[in-house]
Short mmCIF file of C-alpha atoms in Angstrom, two decimals:
data_model
loop_
_atom_site.label_atom_id
_atom_site.label_comp_id
_atom_site.label_asym_id
_atom_site.label_seq_id
_atom_site.Cartn_x
_atom_site.Cartn_y
_atom_site.Cartn_z
CA UNK A 1 97.29 37.64 41.20
CA UNK A 2 95.46 34.56 42.73
CA UNK A 3 96.84 31.16 42.68
CA UNK A 4 100.55 29.88 42.15
CA UNK A 5 102.17 32.62 39.94
CA UNK A 6 103.55 29.80 37.74
CA UNK A 7 100.58 27.74 37.28
CA UNK A 8 99.31 27.69 33.61
CA UNK A 9 95.32 27.67 32.87
CA UNK A 10 93.61 27.24 29.75
CA UNK A 11 90.25 26.93 29.08
CA UNK A 12 89.13 24.90 25.87
CA UNK A 13 85.72 26.72 24.95
CA UNK A 14 83.31 28.81 22.21
CA UNK A 15 81.75 32.17 22.84
CA UNK A 16 78.38 31.49 22.50
CA UNK A 17 78.33 28.29 24.91
CA UNK A 18 76.33 28.89 28.29
CA UNK A 19 78.33 26.34 29.55
CA UNK A 20 81.79 27.52 28.66
CA UNK A 21 80.32 30.88 30.35
CA UNK A 22 79.91 29.12 33.58
CA UNK A 23 83.68 28.27 33.90
CA UNK A 24 84.78 31.85 32.70
CA UNK A 25 82.58 33.31 34.99
CA UNK A 26 83.81 31.34 37.79
CA UNK A 27 87.49 31.97 36.68
CA UNK A 28 86.89 35.55 36.56
CA UNK A 29 85.26 35.81 39.95
CA UNK A 30 88.50 34.26 41.24
CA UNK A 31 90.72 36.55 39.36
CA UNK A 32 92.53 33.71 37.49
CA UNK A 33 94.84 34.47 34.49
CA UNK A 34 93.74 31.87 31.85
CA UNK A 35 94.50 31.57 28.08
CA UNK A 36 91.14 31.23 26.20
CA UNK A 37 91.26 28.74 23.11
CA UNK A 38 88.40 28.91 20.80
CA UNK A 39 86.87 25.90 19.39
CA UNK A 40 85.56 26.38 15.77
CA UNK A 41 82.22 25.94 15.48
CA UNK A 42 81.51 22.51 13.65
CA UNK A 43 84.82 20.96 14.39
CA UNK A 44 86.78 19.59 17.34
CA UNK A 45 90.23 20.17 17.83
CA UNK A 46 93.30 17.65 18.68
CA UNK A 47 93.60 19.11 21.91
CA UNK A 48 89.97 18.81 22.84
CA UNK A 49 89.77 15.47 21.67
CA UNK A 50 92.72 14.60 23.69
CA UNK A 51 91.60 16.06 26.73
CA UNK A 52 88.26 15.20 26.90
CA UNK A 53 88.21 11.67 25.09
CA UNK A 54 84.95 10.49 26.79
CA UNK A 55 82.51 13.17 25.61
CA UNK A 56 84.82 15.31 23.34
CA UNK A 57 82.77 18.44 24.50
CA UNK A 58 83.59 21.74 26.15
CA UNK A 59 84.22 23.24 28.12
CA UNK A 60 87.53 21.75 29.30
CA UNK A 61 89.83 23.36 31.85
CA UNK A 62 93.47 22.58 31.37
CA UNK A 63 95.38 23.32 34.60
CA UNK A 64 98.96 22.41 34.69
CA UNK A 65 98.41 20.26 31.48
CA UNK A 66 95.55 18.35 33.54
CA UNK A 67 92.29 18.33 31.97
CA UNK A 68 89.16 18.93 33.82
CA UNK A 69 85.66 18.28 32.06
CA UNK A 70 82.05 18.93 32.67
CA UNK A 71 81.07 22.67 33.52
CA UNK A 72 79.51 22.35 37.03
CA UNK A 73 82.83 19.64 38.19
CA UNK A 74 84.86 22.63 36.75
CA UNK A 75 83.24 25.41 38.81
CA UNK A 76 83.79 23.20 41.90
CA UNK A 77 87.16 22.53 40.85
CA UNK A 78 88.02 26.45 40.35
CA UNK A 79 86.30 27.15 43.67
CA UNK A 80 88.43 24.76 45.72
CA UNK A 81 91.83 25.67 44.11
CA UNK A 82 91.54 29.33 44.36
CA UNK A 83 90.27 29.17 47.33
CA UNK A 84 91.83 32.31 48.97
CA UNK A 85 90.83 34.40 46.09
CA UNK A 86 87.59 36.15 46.72
CA UNK A 87 84.44 34.86 48.36
CA UNK A 88 83.58 31.22 48.21
CA UNK A 89 81.20 29.68 45.45
CA UNK A 90 79.86 27.02 47.26
CA UNK A 91 78.21 27.69 50.75
CA UNK A 92 79.81 26.88 53.85
CA UNK A 93 76.90 24.77 55.38
CA UNK A 94 76.60 21.09 53.98
CA UNK A 95 72.69 21.31 53.59
CA UNK A 96 72.95 24.69 51.48
CA UNK A 97 75.39 22.84 49.49
CA UNK A 98 73.36 19.91 48.93
CA UNK A 99 70.41 22.51 47.76
CA UNK A 100 72.96 24.38 45.52
CA UNK A 101 73.84 21.23 43.81
CA UNK A 102 70.58 19.78 43.54
CA UNK A 103 69.17 22.78 41.80
CA UNK A 104 72.18 23.09 39.48
CA UNK A 105 71.35 19.25 38.65
CA UNK A 106 67.91 20.26 37.93
CA UNK A 107 68.99 23.24 35.77
CA UNK A 108 71.09 20.78 33.47
CA UNK A 109 68.53 18.10 33.50
CA UNK A 110 64.99 19.69 33.24
CA UNK A 111 65.26 23.68 32.24
CA UNK A 112 68.32 23.57 29.78
CA UNK A 113 66.82 20.93 27.40
CA UNK A 114 63.51 22.73 27.66
CA UNK A 115 64.99 26.20 26.69
CA UNK A 116 67.17 24.98 23.91
CA UNK A 117 64.00 22.39 22.89
CA UNK A 118 62.17 25.94 21.85
CA UNK A 119 64.57 26.07 19.23
CA UNK A 120 65.01 22.41 18.10
CA UNK A 121 61.73 21.03 18.56
CA UNK A 122 60.82 19.63 15.31
CA UNK A 123 57.02 20.46 15.66
CA UNK A 124 55.19 23.54 16.74
CA UNK A 125 53.59 21.29 19.08
CA UNK A 126 57.20 20.12 20.58
CA UNK A 127 58.05 23.36 20.56
CA UNK A 128 54.64 24.48 22.69
CA UNK A 129 55.64 21.61 25.21
CA UNK A 130 59.33 22.69 25.32
CA UNK A 131 58.00 26.44 25.86
CA UNK A 132 55.74 25.03 29.09
CA UNK A 133 58.42 22.97 30.50
CA UNK A 134 60.68 26.09 30.36
CA UNK A 135 58.42 28.31 32.23
CA UNK A 136 57.38 25.50 34.85
CA UNK A 137 61.13 24.90 35.56
CA UNK A 138 61.75 29.06 36.08
CA UNK A 139 58.61 28.98 38.52
CA UNK A 140 60.49 26.36 40.36
CA UNK A 141 63.52 28.05 40.33
CA UNK A 142 61.73 31.37 41.52
CA UNK A 143 60.36 29.22 44.71
CA UNK A 144 63.68 27.78 45.18
CA UNK A 145 65.47 31.35 44.76
CA UNK A 146 62.94 32.77 47.46
CA UNK A 147 64.15 29.88 50.11
CA UNK A 148 67.72 29.89 49.21
CA UNK A 149 68.55 33.50 49.21
CA UNK A 150 67.00 34.57 52.19
CA UNK A 151 66.21 38.02 51.03
CA UNK A 152 69.63 38.56 49.71
CA UNK A 153 70.48 39.44 46.17
CA UNK A 154 71.62 36.03 45.20
CA UNK A 155 71.47 32.63 45.77
CA UNK A 156 75.02 32.44 47.17
CA UNK A 157 73.58 35.33 49.47
CA UNK A 158 75.41 38.70 49.39
CA UNK A 159 77.91 37.51 46.70
CA UNK A 160 77.73 35.08 43.42
CA UNK A 161 77.65 31.66 44.41
CA UNK A 162 77.84 28.16 42.59
CA UNK A 163 73.87 28.10 41.89
CA UNK A 164 73.96 31.79 40.81
CA UNK A 165 76.69 30.75 38.02
CA UNK A 166 74.87 27.49 37.16
CA UNK A 167 71.92 29.55 36.14
CA UNK A 168 73.16 32.93 35.11
CA UNK A 169 75.57 31.67 32.46
CA UNK A 170 72.33 30.95 30.59
CA UNK A 171 70.68 34.63 31.01
CA UNK A 172 72.09 35.66 27.50
CA UNK A 173 70.21 32.70 26.02
CA UNK A 174 67.16 33.19 27.65
CA UNK A 175 67.17 36.99 26.45
CA UNK A 176 67.89 35.70 22.94
CA UNK A 177 64.72 33.27 22.95
CA UNK A 178 62.45 36.10 24.36
CA UNK A 179 63.58 37.93 21.52
CA UNK A 180 63.27 35.57 18.76
CA UNK A 181 59.82 33.97 20.28
CA UNK A 182 58.06 37.41 21.62
CA UNK A 183 57.35 36.27 25.07
CA UNK A 184 58.95 36.82 28.42
CA UNK A 185 60.98 33.69 30.07
CA UNK A 186 61.39 35.78 33.18
CA UNK A 187 58.47 37.90 34.09
CA UNK A 188 57.95 40.84 36.29
CA UNK A 189 54.52 39.50 37.19
CA UNK A 190 55.66 35.61 37.66
CA UNK A 191 59.18 35.56 38.51
CA UNK A 192 60.02 38.93 40.14
CA UNK A 193 62.74 37.29 42.18
CA UNK A 194 64.59 36.11 39.37
CA UNK A 195 64.09 39.28 37.12
CA UNK A 196 66.11 41.09 39.86
CA UNK A 197 68.40 38.38 39.99
CA UNK A 198 69.05 38.20 36.72
CA UNK A 199 69.61 42.27 36.51
CA UNK A 200 72.13 42.05 39.58
CA UNK A 201 73.79 38.99 37.99
CA UNK A 202 74.55 40.56 34.82
CA UNK A 203 75.42 44.13 36.52
CA UNK A 204 78.22 42.46 37.98
CA UNK A 205 81.29 43.45 36.19
CA UNK A 206 82.95 40.16 35.65
CA UNK A 207 79.89 38.79 34.29
CA UNK A 208 79.02 41.45 32.02
CA UNK A 209 82.34 40.47 30.27
CA UNK A 210 81.31 37.10 29.70
CA UNK A 211 77.51 36.96 28.55
CA UNK A 212 77.40 37.32 24.85
CA UNK A 213 75.37 40.28 23.52
CA UNK A 214 71.62 39.23 22.93
CA UNK A 215 71.76 40.36 19.24
CA UNK A 216 74.81 37.90 18.54
CA UNK A 217 73.11 34.94 19.98
CA UNK A 218 70.05 35.77 18.15
CA UNK A 219 72.30 35.69 14.94
CA UNK A 220 73.64 32.37 15.69
CA UNK A 221 70.27 31.04 17.00
CA UNK A 222 68.95 31.73 13.37
CA UNK A 223 72.02 30.04 11.41
CA UNK A 224 71.43 27.09 13.89
CA UNK A 225 67.85 26.82 13.25
CA UNK A 226 68.48 26.80 9.56
CA UNK A 227 70.85 23.94 10.18
CA UNK A 228 68.65 22.09 11.66
CA UNK A 229 65.74 22.35 9.26
CA UNK A 230 67.86 21.33 6.24
CA UNK A 231 69.72 18.68 8.24
CA UNK A 232 68.17 15.05 8.88
CA UNK A 233 66.84 14.44 12.58
CA UNK A 234 69.51 14.60 15.49
CA UNK A 235 72.69 12.37 15.64
CA UNK B 1 58.25 19.87 58.64
CA UNK B 2 58.64 19.18 62.40
CA UNK B 3 62.65 19.13 63.35
CA UNK B 4 62.95 15.57 64.06
CA UNK B 5 66.39 14.64 65.17
CA UNK B 6 67.86 11.83 63.38
CA UNK B 7 68.72 10.25 60.17
CA UNK B 8 65.96 8.72 57.92
CA UNK B 9 66.27 7.04 54.43
CA UNK B 10 63.17 6.79 52.08
CA UNK B 11 64.42 4.04 49.64
CA UNK B 12 63.47 0.91 47.60
CA UNK B 13 65.00 -2.17 48.19
CA UNK B 14 66.69 -3.11 44.60
CA UNK B 15 67.36 0.62 43.67
CA UNK B 16 71.06 1.10 43.06
CA UNK B 17 70.84 4.95 43.70
CA UNK B 18 69.23 4.04 47.28
CA UNK B 19 72.06 1.57 47.81
CA UNK B 20 74.74 4.11 47.23
CA UNK B 21 72.89 6.21 50.43
CA UNK B 22 73.14 2.88 52.20
CA UNK B 23 76.67 2.15 51.75
CA UNK B 24 77.66 5.61 52.53
CA UNK B 25 75.99 5.44 55.70
CA UNK B 26 77.34 2.02 56.60
CA UNK B 27 80.87 3.28 56.03
CA UNK B 28 80.67 6.04 58.24
CA UNK B 29 78.85 4.04 60.80
CA UNK B 30 75.71 6.49 60.68
CA UNK B 31 72.59 5.02 62.41
CA UNK B 32 69.20 5.79 60.72
CA UNK B 33 65.70 4.72 60.19
CA UNK B 34 65.16 3.03 56.92
CA UNK B 35 61.69 3.31 55.26
CA UNK B 36 60.80 1.20 52.39
CA UNK B 37 58.65 2.83 49.89
CA UNK B 38 55.94 1.20 47.55
CA UNK B 39 56.79 3.00 44.51
CA UNK B 40 53.25 2.39 42.99
CA UNK B 41 51.61 4.00 46.15
CA UNK B 42 54.41 6.66 47.24
CA UNK B 43 53.80 8.02 50.84
CA UNK B 44 52.98 11.24 52.04
CA UNK B 45 56.56 11.95 53.30
CA UNK B 46 58.16 11.06 49.98
CA UNK B 47 55.81 13.31 48.35
CA UNK B 48 56.50 16.12 50.73
CA UNK B 49 60.21 15.58 50.73
CA UNK B 50 60.75 15.42 47.25
CA UNK B 51 57.88 17.18 45.60
CA UNK B 52 59.99 18.30 42.56
CA UNK B 53 60.98 14.55 41.57
CA UNK B 54 58.98 12.21 43.69
CA UNK B 55 62.00 9.47 43.61
CA UNK B 56 63.89 7.69 46.07
CA UNK B 57 66.32 7.60 47.77
CA UNK B 58 65.63 10.88 49.87
CA UNK B 59 67.82 11.37 53.10
CA UNK B 60 65.95 13.29 55.72
CA UNK B 61 68.58 14.90 58.48
CA UNK B 62 66.85 16.36 61.25
CA UNK B 63 63.78 16.90 59.40
CA UNK B 64 65.59 18.22 56.28
CA UNK B 65 65.19 16.42 53.12
CA UNK B 66 68.28 15.73 50.58
CA UNK B 67 67.65 14.53 47.16
CA UNK B 68 69.42 12.63 44.45
CA UNK B 69 71.60 10.01 45.47
CA UNK B 70 75.17 11.34 44.23
CA UNK B 71 74.31 14.74 46.32
CA UNK B 72 73.19 12.35 49.20
CA UNK B 73 76.43 10.91 49.35
CA UNK B 74 78.44 14.03 49.17
CA UNK B 75 76.36 15.50 52.08
CA UNK B 76 76.99 12.42 54.14
CA UNK B 77 80.71 12.61 53.15
CA UNK B 78 80.94 16.07 54.42
CA UNK B 79 78.61 15.92 57.46
CA UNK B 80 80.11 12.87 59.31
CA UNK B 81 83.61 13.99 57.97
CA UNK B 82 85.45 12.42 60.94
CA UNK B 83 85.24 8.82 59.30
CA UNK B 84 86.00 6.91 56.16
CA UNK B 85 86.47 10.00 53.71
CA UNK B 86 84.97 9.08 50.37
CA UNK B 87 86.11 11.88 48.20
CA UNK B 88 89.74 12.96 48.29
CA UNK B 89 91.46 15.87 49.63
CA UNK B 90 93.24 17.18 46.45
CA UNK B 91 90.68 19.17 44.47
CA UNK B 92 92.06 17.64 41.01
CA UNK B 93 91.41 13.87 42.34
CA UNK B 94 87.98 15.49 43.29
CA UNK B 95 87.37 16.32 40.09
CA UNK B 96 88.13 13.23 38.45
CA UNK B 97 85.91 11.38 41.19
CA UNK B 98 82.84 13.62 40.39
CA UNK B 99 83.77 12.97 36.81
CA UNK B 100 83.60 9.13 36.90
CA UNK B 101 80.50 9.02 39.09
CA UNK B 102 78.89 11.51 36.77
CA UNK B 103 79.74 9.07 34.07
CA UNK B 104 78.40 5.91 35.73
CA UNK B 105 75.02 8.08 36.10
CA UNK B 106 75.16 9.20 32.58
CA UNK B 107 75.66 5.65 31.13
CA UNK B 108 75.05 2.42 33.38
CA UNK B 109 71.52 2.42 34.29
CA UNK B 110 69.86 3.64 31.27
CA UNK B 111 72.07 1.17 28.96
CA UNK B 112 71.54 -1.37 31.39
CA UNK B 113 67.68 -0.84 31.27
CA UNK B 114 68.22 -1.19 27.43
CA UNK B 115 69.37 -4.60 27.94
CA UNK B 116 66.34 -6.07 29.53
CA UNK B 117 63.69 -4.04 27.70
CA UNK B 118 64.58 -4.38 24.01
CA UNK B 119 65.10 -7.03 21.81
CA UNK B 120 67.00 -8.21 18.46
CA UNK B 121 68.99 -5.69 17.03
CA UNK B 122 68.44 -2.85 19.30
CA UNK B 123 69.44 -4.69 22.16
CA UNK B 124 72.58 -6.10 20.44
CA UNK B 125 73.43 -2.08 20.12
CA UNK B 126 72.78 -1.60 23.61
CA UNK B 127 75.03 -4.68 24.32
CA UNK B 128 77.67 -3.30 22.35
CA UNK B 129 77.45 -0.09 24.28
CA UNK B 130 77.49 -1.79 27.63
CA UNK B 131 80.66 -3.68 26.81
CA UNK B 132 82.11 -0.16 25.98
CA UNK B 133 81.09 1.41 29.27
CA UNK B 134 82.17 -1.74 31.07
CA UNK B 135 85.79 -1.18 29.34
CA UNK B 136 86.10 2.38 29.96
CA UNK B 137 85.58 1.85 33.49
CA UNK B 138 87.72 -1.14 33.52
CA UNK B 139 90.60 1.07 31.72
CA UNK B 140 89.96 3.91 34.57
CA UNK B 141 90.25 1.26 37.48
CA UNK B 142 93.48 -0.32 36.01
CA UNK B 143 95.37 -2.03 38.59
CA UNK B 144 94.32 -0.20 41.58
CA UNK B 145 92.62 -1.88 44.29
CA UNK B 146 89.45 0.71 44.29
CA UNK B 147 88.50 3.47 41.81
CA UNK B 148 89.30 5.68 44.92
CA UNK B 149 93.09 3.85 44.90
CA UNK B 150 93.60 2.33 48.11
CA UNK B 151 90.41 4.31 49.70
CA UNK B 152 86.92 2.77 48.96
CA UNK B 153 85.60 6.07 47.30
CA UNK B 154 83.11 8.17 45.58
CA UNK B 155 83.43 6.31 42.75
CA UNK B 156 83.07 2.89 44.18
CA UNK B 157 79.80 3.88 45.93
CA UNK B 158 78.72 5.20 42.71
CA UNK B 159 79.29 1.95 40.70
CA UNK B 160 79.23 -1.11 43.34
CA UNK B 161 75.63 -1.22 43.42
CA UNK B 162 75.34 -2.04 39.79
CA UNK B 163 77.27 -5.08 40.02
CA UNK B 164 74.48 -6.76 41.47
CA UNK B 165 72.67 -6.10 38.20
CA UNK B 166 75.55 -7.94 36.06
CA UNK B 167 73.84 -11.12 36.13
CA UNK B 168 70.48 -9.57 35.17
CA UNK B 169 72.69 -7.78 32.23
CA UNK B 170 74.31 -10.92 31.25
CA UNK B 171 71.30 -13.29 31.31
CA UNK B 172 68.76 -10.76 29.24
CA UNK B 173 71.45 -9.97 26.46
CA UNK B 174 73.70 -13.05 26.57
CA UNK B 175 77.25 -11.93 27.44
CA UNK B 176 79.84 -12.37 30.13
CA UNK B 177 81.16 -9.52 32.18
CA UNK B 178 84.16 -11.30 33.19
CA UNK B 179 85.07 -12.13 29.83
CA UNK B 180 84.68 -8.18 28.67
CA UNK B 181 85.86 -6.54 31.94
CA UNK B 182 87.86 -9.14 34.33
CA UNK B 183 89.22 -6.29 36.75
CA UNK B 184 85.70 -5.31 37.17
CA UNK B 185 84.71 -8.54 38.25
CA UNK B 186 87.59 -8.76 40.82
CA UNK B 187 86.98 -5.21 41.86
CA UNK B 188 83.36 -6.27 42.69
CA UNK B 189 84.62 -8.93 44.84
CA UNK B 190 86.79 -7.03 46.74
CA UNK B 191 83.86 -4.62 47.39
CA UNK B 192 81.73 -7.33 48.66
CA UNK B 193 84.53 -7.97 51.29
CA UNK B 194 83.13 -4.62 52.84
CA UNK B 195 80.55 -5.04 55.34
CA UNK B 196 78.92 -2.12 53.88
CA UNK B 197 78.44 -3.45 50.63
CA UNK B 198 77.75 -7.06 51.49
CA UNK B 199 75.24 -6.00 53.91
CA UNK B 200 73.52 -3.68 51.48
CA UNK B 201 73.68 -5.42 47.85
CA UNK B 202 70.99 -7.66 47.13
CA UNK B 203 71.49 -11.26 45.68
CA UNK B 204 71.90 -10.80 41.70
CA UNK B 205 69.40 -13.44 41.49
CA UNK B 206 66.69 -11.82 43.59
CA UNK B 207 67.65 -8.73 41.28
CA UNK B 208 67.00 -10.86 38.16
CA UNK B 209 63.41 -12.02 39.47
CA UNK B 210 62.63 -8.23 39.80
CA UNK B 211 64.02 -7.66 36.24
CA UNK B 212 61.60 -10.68 35.32
CA UNK B 213 58.56 -9.06 37.29
CA UNK B 214 59.09 -6.03 35.53
CA UNK B 215 59.21 -7.57 32.21
CA UNK B 216 55.91 -9.29 32.79
CA UNK B 217 54.46 -5.67 34.05
CA UNK B 218 55.59 -4.01 30.81
CA UNK B 219 54.60 -6.97 28.71
CA UNK B 220 58.08 -7.83 27.41
CA UNK B 221 59.27 -11.11 26.58
#
């Protein structure tokens, strides 16, 4: 077993959250034993509110009673603590690290809002805009993959790295949106490298266990969409 | 891009994000070429170095560009690691430092912008928000010398450039940072005792002049 045998690791999360998936994939890659505490949709537990008072959001990693928040920060933490277990998630070279970090931030700031914008957008026009932005982001990520992977299967090279986890955690939702909207986000013609990458990523044993089934996400998305339609505009 | 040796920073004098990079470089004693960008007429080099966002700061090291201020600061810390470590060595402390630097990123600049862009009720709401942000940061600082403890660190670098905007926030929204967050004000003075900070941060009155220029340009008064 990796790390100190007596250390206690808990993850506050939810099965459908791609941000939580990032943490779970990282923990699994590092073979860390942990307790998964599922938050109920629509409520926040005492433990969550206590562990993440600033944002009150999942995921929260609790290691020996110390909370770590924000999915990308959690992934870096896992990589640094369980350093002797499995390959490093962060590249060895400082410039490569800067590239991984840059694109992870890009994914969070540009790609993810566009991806979920397709579901949440109030008008058809706004939805179309989100779709354009999502496709444009993936085009940029395709180019970035070409440069960063240097012909290898992952952003991290031969093995899954930080940026693979950052983007890969969203593959389940990407497939769900493709099915719901009837068009391809990852397209053999436009983003061939990312198509191959997504397949390699999902074929990894520890990843496959974490990414939810497309059908279940589609079902959840329909429930959430109904809520958005009936609820007044966002909080 | 030609592999020119050396360090260059594409920046804009009043940008708190650019100042983070300048302070980090100064703490590490790195020699670099500073290039002031005209943001209304961006240079070829900037557009080529940061094609995605077209924003400053951009650090160019031996011809390779690094973008996003906190990513730049981490790169500087990792590359010139022999001196003045900005991130602690303990993984949990590092995670905390990253969290709080990210908090500053998510909250301070945007809320600060609202203080000079908005009026009336909206401005009041932004003021309440800013006071809350400052008090959260004050609680995090506590009685430590710096956010990094005894060592001037990542969170200090991330937040200190915004201290030269305090005068503008106070004047536009009519409140006193010292009254709501006295420890933050004392911390800011301690930071100004460091050469890296003192030489980098502009006079708050000059920042206010810049804010007034922006208000005119955007037709806000």
